[in-house]
Amino acid sequence: MRVPPGQGIQNLLMIMTQAGPSGRDWVRLRLSGPLQPKERPRQGMGRSYTSAKYRAWLASSKEALATQWEGRPPLERALIGIEFHGHGRSDVDNLSGAVLDAAVKAGVLVDDRCTRLPGAMTWWQPAPTGKQRTYLYLLPWWPPQKR
């Protein structure tokens, strides 16, 4: 059975919300365009680097997330959900890593370590070229981590 876009993750978000603090709402941020897996830095000429394609994707995603997040402080702790619409050729951990890197660089999240993100889930739906997109769902999680 095929789940309508957004319905599967909405059900999972509802379950996570019931387990979390009451009175909080999920925030949904959108990234348009092709899915981009996180790249491992490559070594060359005595330094590490990532491809120009990945750097360009990271810069545009950072700007898109920062624009949608404008005026809010970065979240110290959050539950997250990531909904991917696109091809199914990438590993979910690499897709998620790229989105989380963009969210940290955009000032949406303080960090993407496990201690900062106590709950996470992903959902994937096929989408044709030209209709690919990613949604990042965030639920502030309290109390903040004790240091």
mmCIF file of N, CA and C in Angstrom, residues 8-102:
data_model
loop_
_atom_site.group_PDB
_atom_site.id
_atom_site.type_symbol
_atom_site.label_atom_id
_atom_site.label_comp_id
_atom_site.label_asym_id
_atom_site.label_seq_id
_atom_site.Cartn_x
_atom_site.Cartn_y
_atom_site.Cartn_z
ATOM 1 N N GLY A 8 2.581 9.417 6.247
ATOM 2 C CA GLY A 8 3.344 8.510 7.100
ATOM 3 C C GLY A 8 4.125 9.245 8.164
ATOM 4 N N ILE A 9 4.846 10.279 7.765
ATOM 5 C CA ILE A 9 5.635 11.007 8.755
ATOM 6 C C ILE A 9 4.734 11.778 9.707
ATOM 7 N N GLN A 10 3.586 12.238 9.244
ATOM 8 C CA GLN A 10 2.659 12.944 10.141
ATOM 9 C C GLN A 10 2.215 12.020 11.272
ATOM 10 N N ASN A 11 1.943 10.750 10.958
ATOM 11 C CA ASN A 11 1.554 9.799 11.999
ATOM 12 C C ASN A 11 2.697 9.560 12.985
ATOM 13 N N LEU A 12 3.917 9.438 12.468
ATOM 14 C CA LEU A 12 5.067 9.236 13.346
ATOM 15 C C LEU A 12 5.331 10.467 14.212
ATOM 16 N N LEU A 13 5.176 11.648 13.631
ATOM 17 C CA LEU A 13 5.363 12.872 14.413
ATOM 18 C C LEU A 13 4.348 12.954 15.547
ATOM 19 N N MET A 14 3.122 12.530 15.270
ATOM 20 C CA MET A 14 2.081 12.550 16.297
ATOM 21 C C MET A 14 2.472 11.623 17.455
ATOM 22 N N ILE A 15 2.996 10.446 17.141
ATOM 23 C CA ILE A 15 3.422 9.505 18.183
ATOM 24 C C ILE A 15 4.557 10.104 19.008
ATOM 25 N N MET A 16 5.561 10.719 18.319
ATOM 26 C CA MET A 16 6.678 11.327 19.051
ATOM 27 C C MET A 16 6.205 12.496 19.902
ATOM 28 N N THR A 17 5.232 13.261 19.414
ATOM 29 C CA THR A 17 4.714 14.402 20.161
ATOM 30 C C THR A 17 4.050 13.932 21.453
ATOM 31 N N GLN A 18 3.314 12.835 21.377
ATOM 32 C CA GLN A 18 2.645 12.316 22.565
ATOM 33 C C GLN A 18 3.652 11.855 23.612
ATOM 34 N N ALA A 19 4.836 11.436 23.159
ATOM 35 C CA ALA A 19 5.865 11.000 24.091
ATOM 36 C C ALA A 19 6.664 12.173 24.642
ATOM 37 N N GLY A 20 6.547 13.316 24.005
ATOM 38 C CA GLY A 20 7.347 14.482 24.385
ATOM 39 C C GLY A 20 6.570 15.466 25.229
ATOM 40 N N PRO A 21 7.109 16.666 25.388
ATOM 41 C CA PRO A 21 6.469 17.693 26.211
ATOM 42 C C PRO A 21 5.167 18.169 25.569
ATOM 43 N N SER A 22 4.180 18.438 26.388
ATOM 44 C CA SER A 22 2.899 18.886 25.843
ATOM 45 C C SER A 22 2.935 20.374 25.522
ATOM 46 N N GLY A 23 2.006 20.802 24.684
ATOM 47 C CA GLY A 23 1.890 22.215 24.357
ATOM 48 C C GLY A 23 2.928 22.713 23.368
ATOM 49 N N ARG A 24 3.637 21.823 22.730
ATOM 50 C CA ARG A 24 4.657 22.222 21.756
ATOM 51 C C ARG A 24 4.200 21.797 20.362
ATOM 52 N N ASP A 25 4.563 22.589 19.382
ATOM 53 C CA ASP A 25 4.197 22.284 18.007
ATOM 54 C C ASP A 25 5.437 22.050 17.169
ATOM 55 N N TRP A 26 5.296 21.182 16.188
ATOM 56 C CA TRP A 26 6.367 20.928 15.240
ATOM 57 C C TRP A 26 6.514 22.124 14.314
ATOM 58 N N VAL A 27 7.740 22.434 13.959
ATOM 59 C CA VAL A 27 8.045 23.453 12.962
ATOM 60 C C VAL A 27 8.489 22.694 11.710
ATOM 61 N N ARG A 28 7.966 23.095 10.546
ATOM 62 C CA ARG A 28 8.343 22.424 9.296
ATOM 63 C C ARG A 28 9.099 23.408 8.404
ATOM 64 N N LEU A 29 10.293 23.012 7.999
ATOM 65 C CA LEU A 29 11.115 23.795 7.078
ATOM 66 C C LEU A 29 11.269 23.000 5.787
ATOM 67 N N ARG A 30 11.315 23.704 4.659
ATOM 68 C CA ARG A 30 11.363 23.032 3.359
ATOM 69 C C ARG A 30 12.647 23.360 2.602
ATOM 70 N N LEU A 31 13.204 22.333 1.993
ATOM 71 C CA LEU A 31 14.307 22.482 1.057
ATOM 72 C C LEU A 31 13.820 21.974 -0.293
ATOM 73 N N SER A 32 13.836 22.823 -1.293
ATOM 74 C CA SER A 32 13.426 22.424 -2.640
ATOM 75 C C SER A 32 14.634 21.951 -3.422
ATOM 76 N N GLY A 33 14.398 21.081 -4.365
ATOM 77 C CA GLY A 33 15.474 20.630 -5.240
ATOM 78 C C GLY A 33 15.870 19.199 -4.982
ATOM 79 N N PRO A 34 16.812 18.715 -5.782
ATOM 80 C CA PRO A 34 17.233 17.312 -5.691
ATOM 81 C C PRO A 34 17.788 16.952 -4.324
ATOM 82 N N LEU A 35 17.607 15.688 -3.944
ATOM 83 C CA LEU A 35 18.182 15.192 -2.697
ATOM 84 C C LEU A 35 19.695 15.152 -2.840
ATOM 85 N N GLN A 36 20.386 15.494 -1.768
ATOM 86 C CA GLN A 36 21.849 15.547 -1.806
ATOM 87 C C GLN A 36 22.412 14.795 -0.610
ATOM 88 N N PRO A 37 23.099 13.679 -0.844
ATOM 89 C CA PRO A 37 23.738 12.990 0.285
ATOM 90 C C PRO A 37 24.978 13.742 0.760
ATOM 91 N N LYS A 38 25.292 13.563 2.032
ATOM 92 C CA LYS A 38 26.502 14.168 2.598
ATOM 93 C C LYS A 38 27.720 13.492 1.978
ATOM 94 N N GLU A 39 28.710 14.287 1.670
ATOM 95 C CA GLU A 39 29.943 13.746 1.108
ATOM 96 C C GLU A 39 31.003 13.633 2.181
ATOM 97 N N ARG A 40 31.817 12.626 2.063
ATOM 98 C CA ARG A 40 32.983 12.520 2.925
ATOM 99 C C ARG A 40 34.069 13.420 2.348
ATOM 100 N N PRO A 41 34.769 14.129 3.186
ATOM 101 C CA PRO A 41 35.870 14.957 2.666
ATOM 102 C C PRO A 41 36.912 14.086 1.954
ATOM 103 N N ARG A 42 37.421 14.590 0.869
ATOM 104 C CA ARG A 42 38.468 13.903 0.114
ATOM 105 C C ARG A 42 39.800 14.558 0.435
ATOM 106 N N GLN A 43 40.854 13.810 0.232
ATOM 107 C CA GLN A 43 42.201 14.308 0.494
ATOM 108 C C GLN A 43 42.897 14.579 -0.827
ATOM 109 N N GLY A 44 43.610 15.694 -0.889
ATOM 110 C CA GLY A 44 44.378 16.000 -2.080
ATOM 111 C C GLY A 44 45.281 17.188 -1.836
ATOM 112 N N MET A 45 46.493 17.080 -2.290
ATOM 113 C CA MET A 45 47.468 18.164 -2.170
ATOM 114 C C MET A 45 47.624 18.628 -0.718
ATOM 115 N N GLY A 46 47.608 17.678 0.199
ATOM 116 C CA GLY A 46 47.858 17.988 1.598
ATOM 117 C C GLY A 46 46.695 18.591 2.360
ATOM 118 N N ARG A 47 45.495 18.597 1.780
ATOM 119 C CA ARG A 47 44.333 19.136 2.515
ATOM 120 C C ARG A 47 43.082 18.362 2.134
ATOM 121 N N SER A 48 42.053 18.540 2.935
ATOM 122 C CA SER A 48 40.794 17.862 2.630
ATOM 123 C C SER A 48 39.828 18.849 1.985
ATOM 124 N N TYR A 49 38.924 18.317 1.171
ATOM 125 C CA TYR A 49 37.966 19.168 0.463
ATOM 126 C C TYR A 49 36.710 18.370 0.134
ATOM 127 N N THR A 50 35.629 19.077 -0.150
ATOM 128 C CA THR A 50 34.408 18.460 -0.669
ATOM 129 C C THR A 50 34.162 19.028 -2.061
ATOM 130 N N SER A 51 33.310 18.359 -2.823
ATOM 131 C CA SER A 51 33.079 18.768 -4.205
ATOM 132 C C SER A 51 32.375 20.125 -4.273
ATOM 133 N N ALA A 52 32.559 20.801 -5.386
ATOM 134 C CA ALA A 52 31.899 22.093 -5.606
ATOM 135 C C ALA A 52 30.378 21.919 -5.600
ATOM 136 N N LYS A 53 29.893 20.799 -6.124
ATOM 137 C CA LYS A 53 28.448 20.529 -6.150
ATOM 138 C C LYS A 53 27.883 20.473 -4.724
ATOM 139 N N TYR A 54 28.573 19.746 -3.837
ATOM 140 C CA TYR A 54 28.099 19.641 -2.459
ATOM 141 C C TYR A 54 28.192 20.987 -1.741
ATOM 142 N N ARG A 55 29.281 21.713 -1.935
ATOM 143 C CA ARG A 55 29.428 23.030 -1.295
ATOM 144 C C ARG A 55 28.319 23.982 -1.760
ATOM 145 N N ALA A 56 27.979 23.940 -3.045
ATOM 146 C CA ALA A 56 26.906 24.800 -3.574
ATOM 147 C C ALA A 56 25.561 24.401 -2.975
ATOM 148 N N TRP A 57 25.308 23.088 -2.878
ATOM 149 C CA TRP A 57 24.046 22.622 -2.277
ATOM 150 C C TRP A 57 23.976 23.066 -0.812
ATOM 151 N N LEU A 58 25.070 22.905 -0.091
ATOM 152 C CA LEU A 58 25.107 23.272 1.328
ATOM 153 C C LEU A 58 24.858 24.767 1.509
ATOM 154 N N ALA A 59 25.461 25.591 0.670
ATOM 155 C CA ALA A 59 25.278 27.044 0.770
ATOM 156 C C ALA A 59 23.830 27.446 0.470
ATOM 157 N N SER A 60 23.228 26.871 -0.576
ATOM 158 C CA SER A 60 21.840 27.243 -0.904
ATOM 159 C C SER A 60 20.867 26.701 0.142
ATOM 160 N N SER A 61 21.135 25.509 0.677
ATOM 161 C CA SER A 61 20.264 24.934 1.718
ATOM 162 C C SER A 61 20.377 25.729 3.009
ATOM 163 N N LYS A 62 21.589 26.136 3.347
ATOM 164 C CA LYS A 62 21.801 26.976 4.536
ATOM 165 C C LYS A 62 20.991 28.258 4.410
ATOM 166 N N GLU A 63 21.053 28.893 3.255
ATOM 167 C CA GLU A 63 20.315 30.144 3.053
ATOM 168 C C GLU A 63 18.803 29.921 3.138
ATOM 169 N N ALA A 64 18.316 28.840 2.525
ATOM 170 C CA ALA A 64 16.873 28.555 2.554
ATOM 171 C C ALA A 64 16.388 28.311 3.976
ATOM 172 N N LEU A 65 17.146 27.533 4.750
ATOM 173 C CA LEU A 65 16.748 27.251 6.130
ATOM 174 C C LEU A 65 16.855 28.505 6.999
ATOM 175 N N ALA A 66 17.919 29.274 6.829
ATOM 176 C CA ALA A 66 18.100 30.497 7.621
ATOM 177 C C ALA A 66 16.970 31.485 7.353
ATOM 178 N N THR A 67 16.532 31.591 6.108
ATOM 179 C CA THR A 67 15.432 32.494 5.753
ATOM 180 C C THR A 67 14.141 32.068 6.446
ATOM 181 N N GLN A 68 13.870 30.763 6.466
ATOM 182 C CA GLN A 68 12.653 30.262 7.108
ATOM 183 C C GLN A 68 12.737 30.339 8.638
ATOM 184 N N TRP A 69 13.939 30.294 9.182
ATOM 185 C CA TRP A 69 14.144 30.272 10.634
ATOM 186 C C TRP A 69 14.370 31.675 11.196
ATOM 187 N N GLU A 70 14.459 32.663 10.357
ATOM 188 C CA GLU A 70 14.845 34.027 10.717
ATOM 189 C C GLU A 70 14.197 34.522 12.012
ATOM 190 N N GLY A 71 15.042 35.101 12.882
ATOM 191 C CA GLY A 71 14.561 35.712 14.110
ATOM 192 C C GLY A 71 14.446 34.777 15.301
ATOM 193 N N ARG A 72 14.700 33.506 15.109
ATOM 194 C CA ARG A 72 14.609 32.547 16.220
ATOM 195 C C ARG A 72 16.007 32.122 16.643
ATOM 196 N N PRO A 73 16.190 31.855 17.924
ATOM 197 C CA PRO A 73 17.504 31.359 18.355
ATOM 198 C C PRO A 73 17.663 29.889 17.952
ATOM 199 N N PRO A 74 18.893 29.424 17.809
ATOM 200 C CA PRO A 74 19.105 28.009 17.483
ATOM 201 C C PRO A 74 18.569 27.113 18.596
ATOM 202 N N LEU A 75 18.042 25.968 18.211
ATOM 203 C CA LEU A 75 17.532 25.012 19.192
ATOM 204 C C LEU A 75 18.690 24.263 19.829
ATOM 205 N N GLU A 76 18.691 24.228 21.165
ATOM 206 C CA GLU A 76 19.721 23.472 21.871
ATOM 207 C C GLU A 76 19.444 21.983 21.820
ATOM 208 N N ARG A 77 18.170 21.613 21.929
ATOM 209 C CA ARG A 77 17.760 20.205 21.856
ATOM 210 C C ARG A 77 16.454 20.139 21.097
ATOM 211 N N ALA A 78 16.299 19.088 20.298
ATOM 212 C CA ALA A 78 15.067 18.955 19.517
ATOM 213 C C ALA A 78 14.853 17.514 19.086
ATOM 214 N N LEU A 79 13.597 17.171 18.918
ATOM 215 C CA LEU A 79 13.248 15.953 18.201
ATOM 216 C C LEU A 79 13.189 16.355 16.739
ATOM 217 N N ILE A 80 13.621 15.489 15.852
ATOM 218 C CA ILE A 80 13.602 15.844 14.439
ATOM 219 C C ILE A 80 12.957 14.744 13.604
ATOM 220 N N GLY A 81 12.373 15.164 12.511
ATOM 221 C CA GLY A 81 11.881 14.268 11.481
ATOM 222 C C GLY A 81 12.315 14.837 10.144
ATOM 223 N N ILE A 82 12.754 13.980 9.265
ATOM 224 C CA ILE A 82 13.159 14.433 7.932
ATOM 225 C C ILE A 82 12.390 13.611 6.911
ATOM 226 N N GLU A 83 11.697 14.307 6.036
ATOM 227 C CA GLU A 83 10.873 13.670 5.007
ATOM 228 C C GLU A 83 11.500 13.968 3.645
ATOM 229 N N PHE A 84 11.936 12.912 2.974
ATOM 230 C CA PHE A 84 12.587 13.054 1.669
ATOM 231 C C PHE A 84 11.608 12.672 0.565
ATOM 232 N N HIS A 85 11.573 13.476 -0.490
ATOM 233 C CA HIS A 85 10.789 13.179 -1.686
ATOM 234 C C HIS A 85 11.757 13.210 -2.855
ATOM 235 N N GLY A 86 12.038 12.070 -3.449
ATOM 236 C CA GLY A 86 12.987 12.048 -4.555
ATOM 237 C C GLY A 86 13.375 10.640 -4.922
ATOM 238 N N HIS A 87 14.532 10.510 -5.579
ATOM 239 C CA HIS A 87 15.030 9.204 -5.992
ATOM 240 C C HIS A 87 15.410 8.399 -4.758
ATOM 241 N N GLY A 88 15.537 7.115 -4.916
ATOM 242 C CA GLY A 88 15.886 6.247 -3.789
ATOM 243 C C GLY A 88 17.270 5.660 -3.909
ATOM 244 N N ARG A 89 18.217 6.419 -4.451
ATOM 245 C CA ARG A 89 19.551 5.873 -4.699
ATOM 246 C C ARG A 89 20.555 6.167 -3.588
ATOM 247 N N SER A 90 20.201 6.947 -2.591
ATOM 248 C CA SER A 90 21.160 7.335 -1.548
ATOM 249 C C SER A 90 20.833 6.660 -0.222
ATOM 250 N N ASP A 91 21.835 6.521 0.616
ATOM 251 C CA ASP A 91 21.623 6.001 1.966
ATOM 252 C C ASP A 91 20.977 7.083 2.819
ATOM 253 N N VAL A 92 20.040 6.670 3.666
ATOM 254 C CA VAL A 92 19.294 7.637 4.473
ATOM 255 C C VAL A 92 20.200 8.372 5.464
ATOM 256 N N ASP A 93 21.250 7.716 5.951
ATOM 257 C CA ASP A 93 22.135 8.397 6.896
ATOM 258 C C ASP A 93 22.907 9.525 6.210
ATOM 259 N N ASN A 94 23.290 9.331 4.959
ATOM 260 C CA ASN A 94 24.000 10.392 4.234
ATOM 261 C C ASN A 94 23.061 11.529 3.847
ATOM 262 N N LEU A 95 21.818 11.213 3.477
ATOM 263 C CA LEU A 95 20.843 12.263 3.186
ATOM 264 C C LEU A 95 20.558 13.088 4.438
ATOM 265 N N SER A 96 20.345 12.397 5.555
ATOM 266 C CA SER A 96 20.054 13.084 6.819
ATOM 267 C C SER A 96 21.237 13.931 7.269
ATOM 268 N N GLY A 97 22.448 13.400 7.124
ATOM 269 C CA GLY A 97 23.643 14.134 7.526
ATOM 270 C C GLY A 97 23.787 15.459 6.792
ATOM 271 N N ALA A 98 23.478 15.459 5.500
ATOM 272 C CA ALA A 98 23.572 16.694 4.720
ATOM 273 C C ALA A 98 22.559 17.726 5.210
ATOM 274 N N VAL A 99 21.323 17.282 5.456
ATOM 275 C CA VAL A 99 20.272 18.204 5.926
ATOM 276 C C VAL A 99 20.636 18.758 7.302
ATOM 277 N N LEU A 100 21.135 17.913 8.187
ATOM 278 C CA LEU A 100 21.505 18.372 9.528
ATOM 279 C C LEU A 100 22.702 19.315 9.489
ATOM 280 N N ASP A 101 23.669 19.056 8.613
ATOM 281 C CA ASP A 101 24.791 19.991 8.466
ATOM 282 C C ASP A 101 24.290 21.368 8.035
ATOM 283 N N ALA A 102 23.350 21.390 7.085
ATOM 284 C CA ALA A 102 22.791 22.669 6.628
ATOM 285 C C ALA A 102 22.041 23.366 7.767
#
